[in-house]
PDB file of C-alpha atoms in Angstrom:
ATOM      1  CA  ALA A  23       0.693  78.821  53.269  1.00 52.00           C
ATOM      2  CA  ALA A  24       0.708  76.428  56.208  1.00 58.00           C
ATOM      3  CA  ARG A  25       3.724  74.637  54.717  1.00 56.00           C
ATOM      4  CA  TYR A  26       5.686  77.907  54.833  1.00 54.00           C
ATOM      5  CA  LEU A  27       4.863  78.428  58.522  1.00 63.00           C
ATOM      6  CA  THR A  28       7.379  75.787  59.583  1.00 64.00           C
ATOM      7  CA  GLY A  29       9.505  75.306  56.455  1.00 66.00           C
ATOM      8  CA  ALA A  30      10.041  78.926  55.412  1.00 66.00           C
ATOM      9  CA  PRO A  31       8.443  81.385  57.858  1.00 66.00           C
ATOM     10  CA  ASP A  32      10.157  84.293  56.097  1.00 70.00           C
ATOM     11  CA  ARG A  33       8.016  83.555  53.003  1.00 71.00           C
ATOM     12  CA  LEU A  34       4.700  83.129  54.839  1.00 70.00           C
ATOM     13  CA  ASP A  35       3.634  86.736  54.243  1.00 71.00           C
ATOM     14  CA  GLN A  36       4.362  86.389  50.511  1.00 75.00           C
ATOM     15  CA  ALA A  37       2.391  83.150  50.309  1.00 73.00           C
ATOM     16  CA  LEU A  38      -0.624  84.611  52.127  1.00 74.00           C
ATOM     17  CA  THR A  39      -0.539  87.707  49.916  1.00 74.00           C
ATOM     18  CA  ALA A  40      -0.454  85.525  46.800  1.00 77.00           C
ATOM     19  CA  VAL A  41      -3.445  83.501  48.061  1.00 76.00           C
ATOM     20  CA  SER A  42      -5.395  86.663  48.834  1.00 71.00           C
ATOM     21  CA  ASP A  43      -4.565  88.234  45.469  1.00 70.00           C
ATOM     22  CA  THR A  44      -5.584  85.063  43.637  1.00 78.00           C
ATOM     23  CA  GLY A  45      -8.935  85.074  45.425  1.00 74.00           C
ATOM     24  CA  ARG A  46      -9.577  88.695  44.476  1.00 66.00           C
ATOM     25  CA  ARG A  47      -8.648  87.996  40.847  1.00 70.00           C
ATOM     26  CA  ALA A  48     -10.973  84.986  40.758  1.00 73.00           C
ATOM     27  CA  ILE A  49     -13.885  87.107  41.984  1.00 68.00           C
ATOM     28  CA  THR A  50     -13.074  89.772  39.390  1.00 62.00           C
ATOM     29  CA  ASP A  51     -12.954  87.122  36.669  1.00 65.00           C
ATOM     30  CA  LEU A  52     -16.307  85.694  37.770  1.00 67.00           C
ATOM     31  CA  ARG A  53     -17.873  89.141  37.655  1.00 59.00           C
ATOM     32  CA  HIS A  54     -16.463  89.651  34.163  1.00 58.00           C
ATOM     33  CA  LEU A  55     -17.904  86.312  33.019  1.00 63.00           C
ATOM     34  CA  LEU A  56     -21.283  87.245  34.482  1.00 60.00           C
ATOM     35  CA  ASP A  57     -21.115  90.507  32.535  1.00 57.00           C
ATOM     36  CA  LEU A  58     -20.512  88.544  29.343  1.00 57.00           C
ATOM     37  CA  LEU A  59     -23.525  86.328  30.056  1.00 62.00           C
ATOM     38  CA  ASP A  60     -25.794  89.116  31.321  1.00 58.00           C
ATOM     39  CA  PRO A  61     -24.451  92.586  30.433  1.00 53.00           C
ATOM     40  CA  GLY A  62     -26.977  94.402  32.641  1.00 53.00           C
ATOM     41  CA  HIS A  63     -26.360  92.500  35.872  1.00 50.00           C
ATOM     42  CA  GLY A  64     -23.326  94.493  36.990  1.00 49.00           C
ATOM     43  CA  THR A  65     -24.815  97.953  36.689  1.00 51.00           C
ATOM     44  CA  GLY A  66     -26.249 100.017  39.455  1.00 48.00           C
ATOM     45  CA  PRO A  67     -29.544 101.927  39.358  1.00 50.00           C
ATOM     46  CA  GLY A  68     -27.942 104.823  37.465  1.00 49.00           C
ATOM     47  CA  GLY A  69     -26.321 102.533  34.896  1.00 46.00           C
ATOM     48  CA  GLU A  70     -22.846 102.836  36.432  1.00 42.00           C
ATOM     49  CA  ASP A  71     -20.585  99.792  36.162  1.00 41.00           C
ATOM     50  CA  ARG A  72     -20.013  98.080  39.524  1.00 37.00           C
ATOM     51  CA  THR A  73     -17.774  95.348  38.110  1.00 32.00           C
ATOM     52  CA  PRO A  74     -14.053  96.160  38.208  1.00 30.00           C
ATOM     53  CA  PRO A  75     -12.052  95.466  35.034  1.00 36.00           C
ATOM     54  CA  VAL A  76     -10.086  92.250  34.735  1.00 41.00           C
ATOM     55  CA  GLY A  77      -6.596  92.679  36.227  1.00 44.00           C
ATOM     56  CA  ARG A  78      -3.820  93.690  33.908  1.00 78.00           C
ATOM     57  CA  LEU A  79      -1.161  91.177  32.941  1.00 87.00           C
ATOM     58  CA  LEU A  80       1.651  93.283  34.363  1.00 88.00           C
ATOM     59  CA  THR A  81      -0.058  93.340  37.770  1.00 88.00           C
ATOM     60  CA  LEU A  82      -0.353  89.552  37.651  1.00 88.00           C
ATOM     61  CA  VAL A  83       3.338  89.242  36.780  1.00 91.00           C
ATOM     62  CA  GLU A  84       4.324  91.601  39.619  1.00 90.00           C
ATOM     63  CA  GLN A  85       2.280  89.590  42.127  1.00 89.00           C
ATOM     64  CA  THR A  86       4.019  86.414  40.980  1.00 91.00           C
ATOM     65  CA  ARG A  87       7.419  88.073  41.356  1.00 92.00           C
ATOM     66  CA  ARG A  88       6.524  89.142  44.904  1.00 89.00           C
ATOM     67  CA  ALA A  89       5.731  85.495  45.660  1.00 88.00           C
ATOM     68  CA  GLY A  90       9.342  84.636  44.796  1.00 88.00           C
ATOM     69  CA  GLN A  91       9.144  83.613  41.145  1.00 92.00           C
ATOM     70  CA  PRO A  92      11.545  85.408  38.765  1.00 95.00           C
ATOM     71  CA  VAL A  93       9.447  86.374  35.727  1.00 96.00           C
ATOM     72  CA  GLU A  94      10.529  88.010  32.474  1.00 97.00           C
ATOM     73  CA  PHE A  95       7.478  89.629  30.839  1.00 95.00           C
ATOM     74  CA  THR A  96       7.177  90.689  27.197  1.00 93.00           C
ATOM     75  CA  GLU A  97       4.007  92.066  25.624  1.00 90.00           C
ATOM     76  CA  GLU A  98       4.041  92.789  21.895  1.00 91.00           C
ATOM     77  CA  GLY A  99       1.512  94.577  19.725  1.00 87.00           C
ATOM     78  CA  THR A 100      -1.527  96.580  20.660  1.00 80.00           C
ATOM     79  CA  PRO A 101      -4.700  94.896  21.848  1.00 75.00           C
ATOM     80  CA  PRO A 102      -7.616  95.530  19.474  1.00 69.00           C
ATOM     81  CA  ASP A 103     -10.574  97.527  20.769  1.00 68.00           C
ATOM     82  CA  SER A 104     -12.759  94.425  20.864  1.00 66.00           C
ATOM     83  CA  THR A 105     -11.332  90.970  21.457  1.00 64.00           C
ATOM     84  CA  GLY A 106     -14.545  89.201  22.405  1.00 72.00           C
ATOM     85  CA  GLY A 107     -13.505  86.910  25.238  1.00 80.00           C
ATOM     86  CA  ALA A 108      -9.914  86.480  24.002  1.00 86.00           C
ATOM     87  CA  ASP A 109      -8.339  88.952  26.429  1.00 86.00           C
ATOM     88  CA  LEU A 110      -9.925  87.239  29.431  1.00 85.00           C
ATOM     89  CA  VAL A 111      -8.887  83.792  28.179  1.00 88.00           C
ATOM     90  CA  ALA A 112      -5.314  85.032  27.564  1.00 90.00           C
ATOM     91  CA  TYR A 113      -5.224  86.437  31.096  1.00 88.00           C
ATOM     92  CA  ARG A 114      -6.427  83.107  32.514  1.00 90.00           C
ATOM     93  CA  VAL A 115      -3.772  81.193  30.526  1.00 93.00           C
ATOM     94  CA  VAL A 116      -1.034  83.415  31.975  1.00 93.00           C
ATOM     95  CA  GLN A 117      -2.560  83.212  35.463  1.00 91.00           C
ATOM     96  CA  GLU A 118      -2.757  79.400  35.476  1.00 92.00           C
ATOM     97  CA  ALA A 119       0.703  78.975  33.948  1.00 94.00           C
ATOM     98  CA  LEU A 120       2.284  81.302  36.530  1.00 93.00           C
ATOM     99  CA  THR A 121       0.435  79.548  39.347  1.00 90.00           C
ATOM    100  CA  ASN A 122       1.783  76.212  38.096  1.00 90.00           C
ATOM    101  CA  ALA A 123       5.294  77.650  37.806  1.00 91.00           C
ATOM    102  CA  LEU A 124       5.106  78.706  41.465  1.00 88.00           C
ATOM    103  CA  LYS A 125       3.746  75.327  42.542  1.00 87.00           C
ATOM    104  CA  TYR A 126       5.860  72.946  40.489  1.00 87.00           C
ATOM    105  CA  ASP A 127       9.032  74.842  39.571  1.00 88.00           C
ATOM    106  CA  HIS A 128       9.375  77.492  42.270  1.00 88.00           C
ATOM    107  CA  GLY A 129      12.335  79.794  41.788  1.00 89.00           C
ATOM    108  CA  SER A 130      12.895  78.777  38.172  1.00 91.00           C
ATOM    109  CA  PRO A 131      13.309  81.650  35.711  1.00 95.00           C
ATOM    110  CA  THR A 132       9.943  82.012  34.002  1.00 96.00           C
ATOM    111  CA  SER A 133       9.176  83.806  30.754  1.00 97.00           C
ATOM    112  CA  VAL A 134       5.827  85.232  29.698  1.00 96.00           C
ATOM    113  CA  LEU A 135       5.269  86.374  26.111  1.00 96.00           C
ATOM    114  CA  VAL A 136       1.938  87.836  24.988  1.00 94.00           C
ATOM    115  CA  ARG A 137       1.545  88.877  21.341  1.00 94.00           C
ATOM    116  CA  HIS A 138      -1.496  90.870  20.265  1.00 90.00           C
ATOM    117  CA  GLY A 139      -2.216  90.438  16.567  1.00 89.00           C
ATOM    118  CA  GLU A 140      -5.049  91.818  14.478  1.00 86.00           C
ATOM    119  CA  ARG A 141      -7.043  88.619  14.738  1.00 89.00           C
ATOM    120  CA  GLU A 142      -5.490  86.665  17.587  1.00 92.00           C
ATOM    121  CA  ILE A 143      -3.611  86.731  20.852  1.00 93.00           C
ATOM    122  CA  THR A 144      -0.671  84.359  21.297  1.00 96.00           C
ATOM    123  CA  VAL A 145       0.523  83.437  24.788  1.00 96.00           C
ATOM    124  CA  GLU A 146       3.672  81.512  25.760  1.00 98.00           C
ATOM    125  CA  VAL A 147       4.693  80.877  29.366  1.00 97.00           C
ATOM    126  CA  GLY A 148       7.694  78.707  30.142  1.00 96.00           C
ATOM    127  CA  THR A 149      10.092  77.704  32.896  1.00 93.00           C
ATOM    128  CA  ASP A 150      13.588  76.277  32.539  1.00 90.00           C
ATOM    129  CA  GLY A 151      13.172  73.538  35.148  1.00 85.00           C
ATOM    130  CA  SER A 152      15.884  74.749  37.520  1.00 80.00           C
ATOM    131  CA  GLY A 153      13.593  75.551  40.447  1.00 73.00           C
ATOM    132  CA  SER A 154      12.495  73.602  43.497  1.00 67.00           C
ATOM    133  CA  ARG A 155      10.209  70.699  42.668  1.00 60.00           C
ATOM    134  CA  ASP A 156       9.150  70.263  46.291  1.00 50.00           C
ATOM    135  CA  ALA A 157       7.665  73.745  46.611  1.00 42.00           C
ATOM    136  CA  SER A 158       4.146  72.341  46.585  1.00 44.00           C
ATOM    137  CA  PRO A 159       2.447  68.975  46.679  1.00 46.00           C
ATOM    138  CA  GLY A 160       1.110  67.583  43.398  1.00 48.00           C
ATOM    139  CA  GLY A 161      -2.038  69.085  41.988  1.00 51.00           C
ATOM    140  CA  GLY A 162      -4.477  66.841  40.197  1.00 55.00           C
ATOM    141  CA  GLY A 163      -6.665  69.836  39.416  1.00 57.00           C
ATOM    142  CA  ARG A 164      -8.257  70.692  36.126  1.00 77.00           C
ATOM    143  CA  GLY A 165      -6.317  73.872  35.456  1.00 84.00           C
ATOM    144  CA  LEU A 166      -4.627  72.986  32.170  1.00 88.00           C
ATOM    145  CA  GLU A 167      -7.583  70.960  30.897  1.00 88.00           C
ATOM    146  CA  GLY A 168      -9.878  73.876  31.726  1.00 87.00           C
ATOM    147  CA  LEU A 169      -7.619  76.198  29.731  1.00 90.00           C
ATOM    148  CA  ARG A 170      -7.671  73.795  26.782  1.00 92.00           C
ATOM    149  CA  GLU A 171     -11.477  73.940  26.876  1.00 91.00           C
ATOM    150  CA  ARG A 172     -11.607  77.750  27.195  1.00 89.00           C
ATOM    151  CA  VAL A 173      -9.219  78.262  24.288  1.00 92.00           C
ATOM    152  CA  GLY A 174     -11.037  75.613  22.235  1.00 92.00           C
ATOM    153  CA  VAL A 175     -14.425  77.285  22.713  1.00 90.00           C
ATOM    154  CA  LEU A 176     -13.021  80.347  20.930  1.00 90.00           C
ATOM    155  CA  GLY A 177     -11.552  78.209  18.125  1.00 93.00           C
ATOM    156  CA  GLY A 178      -7.952  78.476  19.293  1.00 95.00           C
ATOM    157  CA  ASP A 179      -5.085  76.078  19.912  1.00 97.00           C
ATOM    158  CA  PHE A 180      -3.606  75.106  23.278  1.00 97.00           C
ATOM    159  CA  SER A 181      -0.636  72.978  24.266  1.00 96.00           C
ATOM    160  CA  ALA A 182       1.223  72.353  27.497  1.00 94.00           C
ATOM    161  CA  GLY A 183       4.063  70.000  28.242  1.00 92.00           C
ATOM    162  CA  ARG A 184       7.530  69.299  29.517  1.00 90.00           C
ATOM    163  CA  LEU A 185      10.498  70.492  27.492  1.00 89.00           C
ATOM    164  CA  THR A 186      13.248  68.072  26.458  1.00 89.00           C
ATOM    165  CA  GLY A 187      15.987  69.940  28.346  1.00 86.00           C
ATOM    166  CA  GLY A 188      13.819  70.507  31.422  1.00 87.00           C
ATOM    167  CA  GLY A 189      11.123  72.975  32.261  1.00 90.00           C
ATOM    168  CA  PHE A 190       7.579  73.346  31.048  1.00 93.00           C
ATOM    169  CA  LEU A 191       5.925  75.366  28.267  1.00 95.00           C
ATOM    170  CA  VAL A 192       2.316  76.500  27.892  1.00 96.00           C
ATOM    171  CA  ARG A 193       1.226  77.889  24.505  1.00 97.00           C
ATOM    172  CA  ALA A 194      -2.121  79.281  23.410  1.00 98.00           C
ATOM    173  CA  ARG A 195      -3.346  80.882  20.189  1.00 97.00           C
ATOM    174  CA  ILE A 196      -6.639  82.611  20.875  1.00 94.00           C
ATOM    175  CA  PRO A 197      -8.709  84.145  18.059  1.00 92.00           C
ATOM    176  CA  ALA A 198      -9.681  87.729  18.935  1.00 87.00           C
ATOM    177  CA  GLY A 199     -13.090  89.198  18.210  1.00 75.00           C
ATOM    178  CA  VAL A 200     -14.934  85.929  18.871  1.00 61.00           C
ATOM    179  CA  PRO A 201     -17.761  86.342  21.404  1.00 57.00           C
ATOM    180  CA  ALA A 202     -17.078  84.407  24.605  1.00 51.00           C
TER     181      ALA A 202
END
């Protein structure tokens, strides 16, 4: 956000909103993970659920659009009643891929495809490479490696890499119904 203060003050509000939204989503995700590990921890004295549901994919896409990234979103199929931890992992794949698109290919048309099958969720997020490469300094974080581990724990497949003609593609196949 500080970079936008001098370089693009008109986008400062968008950047701060994106940071705030990401923080809220991270807290929600942590609460969800705690619920998976200890189902009773998030309930109040009357048994009511105090943990908000994990954010919907469309909300995540809209937040990314507001931050200046053009995103085309397609969701196919109907999520099964019980996906184990697959829905949360799919959400995290989309979240990390969109964050990386904003950081490393800002302004590049980005596509998000989520397919819900009977036994798996497939996620594909890609950019075409036409955006600004100087939108953010290099990362060095463990985002993609962490996703590989999350998907692998559920017995799925994960790949991420540059495309020959430019851009970047993240793919994940996540078995549904597997406990997280």
